[in-house]
Coordinates of C-alpha atoms and ligand atoms in Angstrom, one line a residue:
X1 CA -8.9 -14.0 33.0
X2 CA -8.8 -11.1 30.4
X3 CA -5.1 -9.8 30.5
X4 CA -4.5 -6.3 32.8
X5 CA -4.6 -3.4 30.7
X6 CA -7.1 -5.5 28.3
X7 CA -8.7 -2.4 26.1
X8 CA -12.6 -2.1 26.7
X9 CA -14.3 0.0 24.7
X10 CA -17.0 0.7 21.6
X11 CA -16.6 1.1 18.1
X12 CA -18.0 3.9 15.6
X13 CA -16.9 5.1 12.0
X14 CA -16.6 8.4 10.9
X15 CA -19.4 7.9 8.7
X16 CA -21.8 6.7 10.2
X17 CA -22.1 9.2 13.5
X18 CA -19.6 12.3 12.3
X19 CA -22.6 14.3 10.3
X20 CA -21.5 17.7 9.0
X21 CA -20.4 16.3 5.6
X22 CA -19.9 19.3 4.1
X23 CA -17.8 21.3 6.7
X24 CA -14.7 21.8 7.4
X25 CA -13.4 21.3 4.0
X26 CA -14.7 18.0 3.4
X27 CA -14.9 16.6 0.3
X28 CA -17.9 13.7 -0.8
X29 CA -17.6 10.5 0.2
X30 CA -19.0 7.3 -1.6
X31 CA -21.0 7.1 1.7
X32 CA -22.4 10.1 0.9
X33 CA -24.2 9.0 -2.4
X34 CA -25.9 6.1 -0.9
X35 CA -29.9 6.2 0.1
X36 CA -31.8 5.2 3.0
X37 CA -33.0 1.8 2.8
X38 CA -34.0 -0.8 4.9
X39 CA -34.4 -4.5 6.0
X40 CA -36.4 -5.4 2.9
X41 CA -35.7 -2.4 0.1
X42 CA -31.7 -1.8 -0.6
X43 CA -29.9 1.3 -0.2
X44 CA -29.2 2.9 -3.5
X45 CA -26.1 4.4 -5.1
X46 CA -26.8 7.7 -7.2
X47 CA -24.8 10.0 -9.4
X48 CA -23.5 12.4 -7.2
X49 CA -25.8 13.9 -4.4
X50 CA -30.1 14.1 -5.9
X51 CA -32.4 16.5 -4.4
X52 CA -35.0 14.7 -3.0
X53 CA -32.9 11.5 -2.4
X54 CA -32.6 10.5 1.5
X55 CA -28.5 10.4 2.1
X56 CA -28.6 9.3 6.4
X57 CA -24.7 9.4 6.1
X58 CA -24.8 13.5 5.7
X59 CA -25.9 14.1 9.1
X60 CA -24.6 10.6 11.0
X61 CA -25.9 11.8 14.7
X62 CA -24.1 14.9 14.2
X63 CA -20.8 13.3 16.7
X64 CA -18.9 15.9 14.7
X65 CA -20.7 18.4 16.9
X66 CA -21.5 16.3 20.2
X67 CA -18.0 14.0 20.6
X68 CA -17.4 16.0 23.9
X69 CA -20.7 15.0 25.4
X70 CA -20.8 11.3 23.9
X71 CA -17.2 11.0 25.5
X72 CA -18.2 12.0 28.9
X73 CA -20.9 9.1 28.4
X74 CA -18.1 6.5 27.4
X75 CA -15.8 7.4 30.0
X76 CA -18.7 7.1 32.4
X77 CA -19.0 3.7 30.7
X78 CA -15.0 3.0 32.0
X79 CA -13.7 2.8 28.2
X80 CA -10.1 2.7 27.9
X81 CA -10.2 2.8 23.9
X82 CA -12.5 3.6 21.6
X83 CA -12.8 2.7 18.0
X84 CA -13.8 5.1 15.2
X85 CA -11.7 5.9 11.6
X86 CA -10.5 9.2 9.9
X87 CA -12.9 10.2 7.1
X88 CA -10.5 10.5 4.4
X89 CA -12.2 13.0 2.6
X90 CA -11.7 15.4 5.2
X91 CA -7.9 15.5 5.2
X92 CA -8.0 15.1 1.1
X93 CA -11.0 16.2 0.0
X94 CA -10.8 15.2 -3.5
X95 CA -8.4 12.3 -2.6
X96 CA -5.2 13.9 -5.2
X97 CA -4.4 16.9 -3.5
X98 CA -0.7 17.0 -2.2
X99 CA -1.4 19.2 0.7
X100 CA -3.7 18.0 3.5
X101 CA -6.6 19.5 4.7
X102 CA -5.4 21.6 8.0
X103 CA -9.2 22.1 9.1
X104 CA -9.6 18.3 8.6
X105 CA -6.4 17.3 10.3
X106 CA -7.1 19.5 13.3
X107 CA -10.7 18.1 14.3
X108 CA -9.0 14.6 14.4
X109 CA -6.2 16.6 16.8
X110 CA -9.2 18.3 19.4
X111 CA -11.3 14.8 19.4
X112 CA -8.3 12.5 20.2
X113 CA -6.7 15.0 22.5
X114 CA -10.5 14.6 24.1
X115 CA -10.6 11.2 24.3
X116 CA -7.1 11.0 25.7
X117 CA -8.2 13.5 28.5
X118 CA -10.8 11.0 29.4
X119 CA -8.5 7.8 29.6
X120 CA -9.8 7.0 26.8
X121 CA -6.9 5.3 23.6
X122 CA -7.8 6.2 20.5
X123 CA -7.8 2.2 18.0
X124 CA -8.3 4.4 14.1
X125 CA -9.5 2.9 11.0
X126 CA -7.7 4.8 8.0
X127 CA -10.3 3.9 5.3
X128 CA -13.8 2.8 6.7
X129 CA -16.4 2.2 4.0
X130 CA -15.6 5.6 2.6
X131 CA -13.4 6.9 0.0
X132 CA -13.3 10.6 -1.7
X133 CA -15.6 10.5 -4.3
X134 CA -13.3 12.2 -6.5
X135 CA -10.9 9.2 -6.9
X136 CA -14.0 7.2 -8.2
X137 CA -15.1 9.7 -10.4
X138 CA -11.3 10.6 -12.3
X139 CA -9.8 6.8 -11.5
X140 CA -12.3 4.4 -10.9
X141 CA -12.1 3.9 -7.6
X142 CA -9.6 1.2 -6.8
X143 CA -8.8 -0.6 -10.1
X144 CA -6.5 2.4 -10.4
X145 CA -3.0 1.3 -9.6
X146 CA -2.5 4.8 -8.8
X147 CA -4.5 4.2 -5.6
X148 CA -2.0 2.5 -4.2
X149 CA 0.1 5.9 -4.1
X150 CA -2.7 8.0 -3.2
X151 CA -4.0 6.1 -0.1
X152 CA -0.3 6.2 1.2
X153 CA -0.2 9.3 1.1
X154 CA -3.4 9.7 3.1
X155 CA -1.9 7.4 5.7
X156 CA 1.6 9.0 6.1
X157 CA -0.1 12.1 6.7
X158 CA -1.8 10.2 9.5
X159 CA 0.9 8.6 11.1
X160 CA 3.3 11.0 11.2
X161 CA 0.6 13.9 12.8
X162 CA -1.2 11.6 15.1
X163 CA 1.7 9.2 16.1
X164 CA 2.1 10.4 19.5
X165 CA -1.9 10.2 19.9
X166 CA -2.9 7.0 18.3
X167 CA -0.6 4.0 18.6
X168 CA -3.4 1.3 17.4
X169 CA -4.4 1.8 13.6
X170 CA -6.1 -0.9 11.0
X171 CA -5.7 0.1 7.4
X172 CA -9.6 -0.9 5.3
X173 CA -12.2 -1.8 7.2
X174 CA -13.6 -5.5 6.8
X175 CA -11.3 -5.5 3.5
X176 CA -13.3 -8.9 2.2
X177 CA -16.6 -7.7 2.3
X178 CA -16.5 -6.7 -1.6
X179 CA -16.2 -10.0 -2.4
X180 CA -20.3 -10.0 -1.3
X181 CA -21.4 -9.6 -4.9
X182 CA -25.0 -10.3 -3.7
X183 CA -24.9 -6.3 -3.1
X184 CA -23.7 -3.5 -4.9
X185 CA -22.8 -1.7 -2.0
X186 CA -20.0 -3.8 -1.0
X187 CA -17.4 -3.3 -3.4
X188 CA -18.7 0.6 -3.8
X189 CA -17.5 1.3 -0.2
X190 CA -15.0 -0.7 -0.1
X191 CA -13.2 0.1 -3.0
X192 CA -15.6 2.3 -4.9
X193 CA -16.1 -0.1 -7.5
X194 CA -19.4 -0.8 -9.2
X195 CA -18.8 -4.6 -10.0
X196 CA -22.0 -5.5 -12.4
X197 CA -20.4 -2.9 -14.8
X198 CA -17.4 -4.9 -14.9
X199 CA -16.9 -7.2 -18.1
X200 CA -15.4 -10.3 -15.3
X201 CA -16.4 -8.6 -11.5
X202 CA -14.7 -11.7 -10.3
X203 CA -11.3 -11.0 -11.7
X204 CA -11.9 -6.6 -11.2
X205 CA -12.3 -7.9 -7.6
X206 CA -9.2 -9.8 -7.0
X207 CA -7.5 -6.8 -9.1
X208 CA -8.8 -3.9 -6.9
X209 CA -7.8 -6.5 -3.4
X210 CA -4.3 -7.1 -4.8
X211 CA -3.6 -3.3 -4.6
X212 CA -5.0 -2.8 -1.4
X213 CA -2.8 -5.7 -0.2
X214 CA 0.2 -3.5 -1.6
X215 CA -1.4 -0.4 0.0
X216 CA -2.1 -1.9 3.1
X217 CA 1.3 -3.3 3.2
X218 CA 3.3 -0.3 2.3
X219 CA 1.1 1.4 5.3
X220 CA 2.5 -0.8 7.4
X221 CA 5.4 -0.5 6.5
X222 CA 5.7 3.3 6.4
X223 CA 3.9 3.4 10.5
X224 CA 6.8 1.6 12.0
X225 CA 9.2 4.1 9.7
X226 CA 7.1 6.8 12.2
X227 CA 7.4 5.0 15.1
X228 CA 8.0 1.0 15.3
X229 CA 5.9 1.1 18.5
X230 CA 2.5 1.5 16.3
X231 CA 0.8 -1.3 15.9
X232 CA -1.2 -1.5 12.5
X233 CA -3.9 -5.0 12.2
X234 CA -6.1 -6.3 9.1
X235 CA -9.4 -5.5 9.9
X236 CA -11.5 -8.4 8.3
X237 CA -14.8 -9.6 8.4
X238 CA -14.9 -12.9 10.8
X239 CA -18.4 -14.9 9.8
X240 CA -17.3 -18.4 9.0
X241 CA -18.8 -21.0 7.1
X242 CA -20.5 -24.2 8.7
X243 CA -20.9 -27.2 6.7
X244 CA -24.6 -27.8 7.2
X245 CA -24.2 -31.6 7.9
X246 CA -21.5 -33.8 7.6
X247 CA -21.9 -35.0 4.5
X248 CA -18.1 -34.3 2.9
X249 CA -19.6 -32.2 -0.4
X250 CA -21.0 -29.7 3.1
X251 CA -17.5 -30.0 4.4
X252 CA -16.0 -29.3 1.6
X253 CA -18.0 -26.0 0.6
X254 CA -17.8 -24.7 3.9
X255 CA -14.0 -25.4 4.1
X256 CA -13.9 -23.6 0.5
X257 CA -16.2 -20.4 1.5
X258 CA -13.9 -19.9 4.8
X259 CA -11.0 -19.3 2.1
X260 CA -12.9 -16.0 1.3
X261 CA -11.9 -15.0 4.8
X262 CA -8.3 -16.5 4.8
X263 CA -7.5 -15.4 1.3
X264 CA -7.5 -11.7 2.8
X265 CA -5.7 -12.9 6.1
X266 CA -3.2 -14.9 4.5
X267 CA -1.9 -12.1 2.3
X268 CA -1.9 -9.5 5.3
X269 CA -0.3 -12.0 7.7
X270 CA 2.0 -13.9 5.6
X271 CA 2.9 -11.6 3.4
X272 CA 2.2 -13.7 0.6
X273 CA -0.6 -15.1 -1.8
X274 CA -1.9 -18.5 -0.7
X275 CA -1.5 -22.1 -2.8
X276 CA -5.0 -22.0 -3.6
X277 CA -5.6 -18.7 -4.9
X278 CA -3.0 -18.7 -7.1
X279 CA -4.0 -21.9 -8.7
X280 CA -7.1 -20.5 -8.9
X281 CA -5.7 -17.3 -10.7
X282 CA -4.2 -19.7 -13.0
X283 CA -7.1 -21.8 -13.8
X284 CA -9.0 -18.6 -14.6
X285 CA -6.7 -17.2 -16.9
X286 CA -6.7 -14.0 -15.1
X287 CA -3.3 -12.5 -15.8
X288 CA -3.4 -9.5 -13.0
X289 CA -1.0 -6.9 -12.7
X290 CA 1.5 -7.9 -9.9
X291 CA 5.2 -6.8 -10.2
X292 CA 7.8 -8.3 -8.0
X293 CA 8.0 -4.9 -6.5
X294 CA 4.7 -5.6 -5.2
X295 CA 5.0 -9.0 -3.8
X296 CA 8.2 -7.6 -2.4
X297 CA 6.2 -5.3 -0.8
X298 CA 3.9 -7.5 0.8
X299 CA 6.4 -9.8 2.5
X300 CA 7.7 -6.6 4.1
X301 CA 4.5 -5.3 5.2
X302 CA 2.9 -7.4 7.2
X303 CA 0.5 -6.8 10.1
X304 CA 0.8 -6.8 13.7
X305 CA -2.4 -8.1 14.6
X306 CA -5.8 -9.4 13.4
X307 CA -8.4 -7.1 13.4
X308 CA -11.7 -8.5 13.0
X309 CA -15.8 -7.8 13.4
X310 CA -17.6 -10.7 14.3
X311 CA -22.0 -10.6 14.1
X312 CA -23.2 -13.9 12.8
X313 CA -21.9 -17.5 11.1
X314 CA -22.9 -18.7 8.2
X315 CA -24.0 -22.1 6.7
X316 CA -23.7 -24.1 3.7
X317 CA -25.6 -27.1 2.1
X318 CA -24.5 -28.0 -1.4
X319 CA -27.2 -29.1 -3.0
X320 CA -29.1 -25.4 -1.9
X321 CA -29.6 -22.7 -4.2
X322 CA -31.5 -20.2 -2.7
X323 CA -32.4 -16.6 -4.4
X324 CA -30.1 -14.0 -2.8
X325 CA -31.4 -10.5 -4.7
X326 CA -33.6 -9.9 -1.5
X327 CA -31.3 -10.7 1.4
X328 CA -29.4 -9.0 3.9
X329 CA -28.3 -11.8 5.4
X330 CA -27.2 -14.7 2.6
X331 CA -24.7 -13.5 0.3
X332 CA -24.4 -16.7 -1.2
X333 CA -26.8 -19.0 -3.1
X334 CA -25.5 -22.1 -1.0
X335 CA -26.2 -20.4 2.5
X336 CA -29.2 -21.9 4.6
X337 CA -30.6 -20.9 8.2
X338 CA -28.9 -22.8 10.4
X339 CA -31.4 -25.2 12.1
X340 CA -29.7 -25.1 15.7
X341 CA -29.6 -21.0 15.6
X342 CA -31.8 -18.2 16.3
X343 CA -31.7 -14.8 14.3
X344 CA -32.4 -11.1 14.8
X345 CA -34.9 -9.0 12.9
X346 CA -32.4 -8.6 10.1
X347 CA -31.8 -12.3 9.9
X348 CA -28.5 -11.9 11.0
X349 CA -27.8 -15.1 13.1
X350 CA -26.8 -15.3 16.5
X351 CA -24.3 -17.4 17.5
X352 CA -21.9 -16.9 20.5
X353 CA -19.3 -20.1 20.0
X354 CA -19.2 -19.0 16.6
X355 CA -17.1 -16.1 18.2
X356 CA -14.4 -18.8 19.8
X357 CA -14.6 -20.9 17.0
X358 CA -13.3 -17.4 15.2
X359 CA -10.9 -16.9 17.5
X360 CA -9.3 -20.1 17.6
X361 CA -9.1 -20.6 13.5
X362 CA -6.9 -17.1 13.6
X363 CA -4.8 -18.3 16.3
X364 CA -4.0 -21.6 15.2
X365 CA -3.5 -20.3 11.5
X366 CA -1.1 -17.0 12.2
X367 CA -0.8 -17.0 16.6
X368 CA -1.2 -13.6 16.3
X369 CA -2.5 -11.1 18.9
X370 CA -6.1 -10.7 18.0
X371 CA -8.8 -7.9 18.2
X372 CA -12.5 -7.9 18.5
X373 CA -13.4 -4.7 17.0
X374 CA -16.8 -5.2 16.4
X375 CA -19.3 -7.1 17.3
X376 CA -23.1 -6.6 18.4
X377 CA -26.9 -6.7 17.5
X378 CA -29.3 -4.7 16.1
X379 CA -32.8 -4.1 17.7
X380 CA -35.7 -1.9 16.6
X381 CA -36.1 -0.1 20.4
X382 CA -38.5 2.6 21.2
X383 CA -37.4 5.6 23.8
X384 CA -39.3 5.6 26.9
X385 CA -39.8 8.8 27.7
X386 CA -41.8 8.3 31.0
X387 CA -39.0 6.0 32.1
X388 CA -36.6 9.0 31.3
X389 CA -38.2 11.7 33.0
X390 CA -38.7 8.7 36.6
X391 CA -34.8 9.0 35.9
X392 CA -34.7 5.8 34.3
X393 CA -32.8 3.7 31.2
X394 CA -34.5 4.9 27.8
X395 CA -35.0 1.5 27.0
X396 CA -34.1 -1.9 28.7
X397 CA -32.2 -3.6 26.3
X398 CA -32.0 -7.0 27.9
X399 CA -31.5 -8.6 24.5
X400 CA -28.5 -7.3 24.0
X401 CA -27.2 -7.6 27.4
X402 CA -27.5 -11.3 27.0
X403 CA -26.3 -11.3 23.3
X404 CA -22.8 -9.5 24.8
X405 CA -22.6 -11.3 27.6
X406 CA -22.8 -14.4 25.6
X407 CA -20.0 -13.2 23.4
X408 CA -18.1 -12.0 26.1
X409 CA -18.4 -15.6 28.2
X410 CA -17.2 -17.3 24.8
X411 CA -14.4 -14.5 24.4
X412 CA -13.2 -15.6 27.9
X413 CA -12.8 -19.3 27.3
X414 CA -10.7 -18.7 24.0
X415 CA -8.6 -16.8 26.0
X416 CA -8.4 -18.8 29.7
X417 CA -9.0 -22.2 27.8
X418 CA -7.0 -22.0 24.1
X419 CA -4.7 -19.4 25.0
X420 CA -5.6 -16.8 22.0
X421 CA -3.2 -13.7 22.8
X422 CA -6.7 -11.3 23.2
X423 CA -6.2 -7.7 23.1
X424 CA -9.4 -5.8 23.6
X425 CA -13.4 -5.9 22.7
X426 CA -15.3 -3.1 20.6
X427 CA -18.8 -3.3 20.7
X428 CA -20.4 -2.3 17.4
X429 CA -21.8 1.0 16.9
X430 CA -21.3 2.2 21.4
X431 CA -23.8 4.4 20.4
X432 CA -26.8 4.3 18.3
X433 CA -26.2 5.5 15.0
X434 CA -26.8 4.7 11.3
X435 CA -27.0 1.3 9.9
X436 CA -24.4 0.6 7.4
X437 CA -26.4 -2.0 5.4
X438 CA -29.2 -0.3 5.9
X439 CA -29.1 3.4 6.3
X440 CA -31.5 3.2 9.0
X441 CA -31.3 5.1 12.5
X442 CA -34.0 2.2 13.5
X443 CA -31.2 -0.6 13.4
X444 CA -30.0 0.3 16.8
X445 CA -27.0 -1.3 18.5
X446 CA -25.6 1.5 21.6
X447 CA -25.3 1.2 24.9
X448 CA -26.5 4.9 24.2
X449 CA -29.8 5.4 22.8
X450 CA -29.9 8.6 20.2
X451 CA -33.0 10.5 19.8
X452 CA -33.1 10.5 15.9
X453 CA -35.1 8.5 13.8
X454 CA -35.9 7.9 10.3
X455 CA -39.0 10.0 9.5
X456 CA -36.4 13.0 10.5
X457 CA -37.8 13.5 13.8
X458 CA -36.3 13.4 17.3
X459 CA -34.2 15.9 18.9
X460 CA -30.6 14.2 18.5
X461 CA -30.4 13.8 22.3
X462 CA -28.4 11.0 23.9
X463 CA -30.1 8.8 27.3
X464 CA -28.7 5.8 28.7
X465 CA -30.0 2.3 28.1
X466 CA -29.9 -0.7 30.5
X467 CA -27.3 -2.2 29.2
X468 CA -25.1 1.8 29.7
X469 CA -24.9 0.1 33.5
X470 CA -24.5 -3.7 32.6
X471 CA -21.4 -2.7 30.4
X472 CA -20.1 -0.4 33.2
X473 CA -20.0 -3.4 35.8
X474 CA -18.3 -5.6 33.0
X475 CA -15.6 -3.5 32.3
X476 CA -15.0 -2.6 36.4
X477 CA -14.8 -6.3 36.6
X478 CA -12.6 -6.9 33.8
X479 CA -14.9 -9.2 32.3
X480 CA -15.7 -11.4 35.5
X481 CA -19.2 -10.1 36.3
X482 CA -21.6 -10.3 33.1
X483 CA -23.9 -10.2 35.2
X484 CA -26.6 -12.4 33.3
X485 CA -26.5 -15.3 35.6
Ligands
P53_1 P1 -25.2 -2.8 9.9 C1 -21.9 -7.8 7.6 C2 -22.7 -7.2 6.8 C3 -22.7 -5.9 6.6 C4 -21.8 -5.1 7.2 O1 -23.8 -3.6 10.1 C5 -20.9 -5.6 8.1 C6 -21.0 -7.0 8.3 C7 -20.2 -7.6 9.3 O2 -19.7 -8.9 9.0 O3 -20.0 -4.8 8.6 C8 -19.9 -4.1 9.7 O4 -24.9 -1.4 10.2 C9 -19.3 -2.7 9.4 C10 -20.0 -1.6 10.0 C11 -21.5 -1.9 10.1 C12 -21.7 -3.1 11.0 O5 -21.1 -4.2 10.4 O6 -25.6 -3.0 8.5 O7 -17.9 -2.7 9.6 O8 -19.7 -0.4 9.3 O9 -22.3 -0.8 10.5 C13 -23.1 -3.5 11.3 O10 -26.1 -3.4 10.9

């Protein structure tokens, strides 16, 4: 049994469904120099914003606008959190300023104020895939030291006006992603870096993690300062690494690509660098710049709980090497299709137990309370508009009622059978809205379908899909009826 009180809900970012990129005193983001793409052609990163460039990001599905309404549908839903981050360009537009935004500060005031009205807790991402553009443009993103300053700031001024609003926070977003080199648009998000114009990307990498490390950690630090009831997690992404087969040179690379999860996890639960990657700084001759004021500061700062996004595992085979410049699903020359697996249309593989198996590595490494803040998969879907107007579900998403309720079933028995300390479930992207990878609308993974594609038409408007009721009865039933059986 899922704990009482167990937080059921959905998870957005500002960036993907806010829209309205240039009001309210916003500054640019890095989201909002990247193209459209899609499954087979790469989103793009250009010098500032192009005229007649596709940028997705600068009109999300206009939630800046529509929260109120896409609220009403959650609550319908039964949430009793919802996941979505503060666009930090809105509260400092350029990212250096030393006054907030007011105009930026008070939307995030009138939509959490609306989602409390509803029941429904506000769980906030500070930085999600989306940094001023400013602080790449005079600092180089983060292989600034002077990041580390900035970002506090940023998250101060969060803490201190929202505390009373927003007790659950996570300070980046899927913080190991940017060790993906196989795309560009990895580090750029993450830490607005672009790596192949680094002399050793390798080492810029580990540089620009070690001061988010220290940022992260000083945020931590600086919430319970506000309030020591705030609870602030890692947010990491969770897709393991199978040995293919059992012979041990497998083992042994899988065991090794896991450390480019636990490298990040270590740090932000143990306050302190892992064995391993220090030898490995060592061996590399990469003398990085880490005071003792800084390691200081991660033994002091860390988290409360693991935040993570789970979507697919991965596998290795040793004696693979596989071309990786066309996919966006290997990020890694070693990774094969795993032969007992099926995938989605983005190759992304599916794999339920993969979700336990996630779970039951964190708790037996930290046994710390753990989120699922994301998790979900993406489906082309067509709107049925005869099925509308009948008063029906837009579409019936019965793939993704089994892929949840797979998930969910798996979630469950980590919990009832391994005793993981669960806190709540996210679903990915609640609503439809646009692909991060991607930039595509067509990459669709709501409970709510939007009426927006990627040709530019569609009205924007929001219809239930099957799976709108499915999650409804899940959530009524704590978890008990998934209703696939
Ligand atoms: P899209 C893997 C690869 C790319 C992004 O992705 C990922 C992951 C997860 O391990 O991250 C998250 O939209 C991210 C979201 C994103 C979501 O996955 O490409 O936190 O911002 O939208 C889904 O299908």
């Amino acid at each position: 049994m899922l704990r009482d009180g167990f937080l059921w809900g959905g998870a957005v970012a500002a960036h993907q469904v806010e829209g309205a990129f240039d009001e309210g005193g916003r500054g640019l983001s890095v989201a909002d120099v990247m193209t459209a793409g899609s499954a087979t052609e790469p989103r793009r990163i250009t010098d500032g914003v192009l005229t007649g460039e596709r940028y997705p990001n600068h009109k999300g599905i206009d939630f800046y606008h529509r929260y109120e309404e896409d609220l009403d549908l959650f609550a319908e839903m039964g949430f009793t959190c919802l996941r979505t981050s503060i666009s930090w360009s809105r509260i400092f537009p350029e990212g250096d300023e030393a006054e907030p935004c007011e105009e930026g500060l008070a939307f995030y005031d009138r939509l959490f104020d609306a989602m409390l009205a509803r029941g429904i807790e506000p769980v906030v991402t500070l930085s999600h895939f989306e940094m001023p553009l400013g602080l790449v443009r005079r600092y180089g993103g983060w292989t600034d030291r002077r990041l580390i300053d900035l970002f506090l700031r940023f998250a101060e001024t969060c803490f201190a006006r929202y505390a009373p609003k927003v007790r659950w926070w996570m300070t980046f977003n899927e913080i190991n992603n940017q060790f993906n080199t196989a795309n560009p648009i990895f580090a750029w998000t993450n830490s607005g870096v672009v790596l192949s114009e680094h002399d050793d990307p390798e080492r810029t990498m580990y540089q620009v993690a070690h001061y988010q490390f220290v940022a992260s950690a000083l945020a931590v630090a600086a919430a319970h300062r506000v309030d020591p009831g705030l609870k602030v997690g890692c947010m990491v992404a969770a897709d393991f690494t199978y040995p293919y087969s059992c012979n041990p040179s497998d083992v042994l690379m899988a065991q090794d690509a896991c450390h480019s999860t636990y490298f990040f996890t270590d740090v932000m639960c143990r306050g302190a660098y892992p064995h391993y990657a220090r030898r490995r700084f060592e061996r590399e001759g990469w003398e990085l710049d880490v005071t003792g004021d800084d390691l200081a500061a991660l033994a002091a700062g860390t988290v409360d709980y693991i935040g993570f996004s789970y979507y697919m595992s991965n596998t290795v085979r040793f004696d693979h090497v596989g071309d990786i410049s066309e996919s966006t699903a290997h990020s890694d020359e070693h990774m094969v299709d795993n032969p007992y697996l099926p995938q989605s249309d983005w190759g992304w593989t599916i794999d339920p137990q993969g979700l336990r198996y996630a779970l039951r590595c964190f708790d037996e490494r930290y046994g710390l309370p753990q989120f699922v803040v994301e998790n979900g998969i993406g489906l082309f879907e067509e709107l049925d508009r005869d099925a509308v107007e009948a008063g029906g579900w837009a579409v019936e998403d019965d793939e993704r009622i089994e892929f949840l309720a797979g998930h969910i079933r798996e979630m469950e028995q980590a919990v009832d059978v391994d005793g993981v300390d669960l806190v709540g479930y996210t679903p990915w992207g609640c609503i439809d809205l646009v692909s991060f990878t991607t930039g595509e609308y067509a990459k669709r993974y709501g409970f709510v379908y939007v009426d927006t594609n990627d040709d530019g038409s569609g009205t924007g408007d929001r219809f239930k899909k099957k799976s709108f009721d499915w999650f409804k009865r899940v959530i009524a039933t704590n978890g008990a009826d998934l209703g696939d059986r």
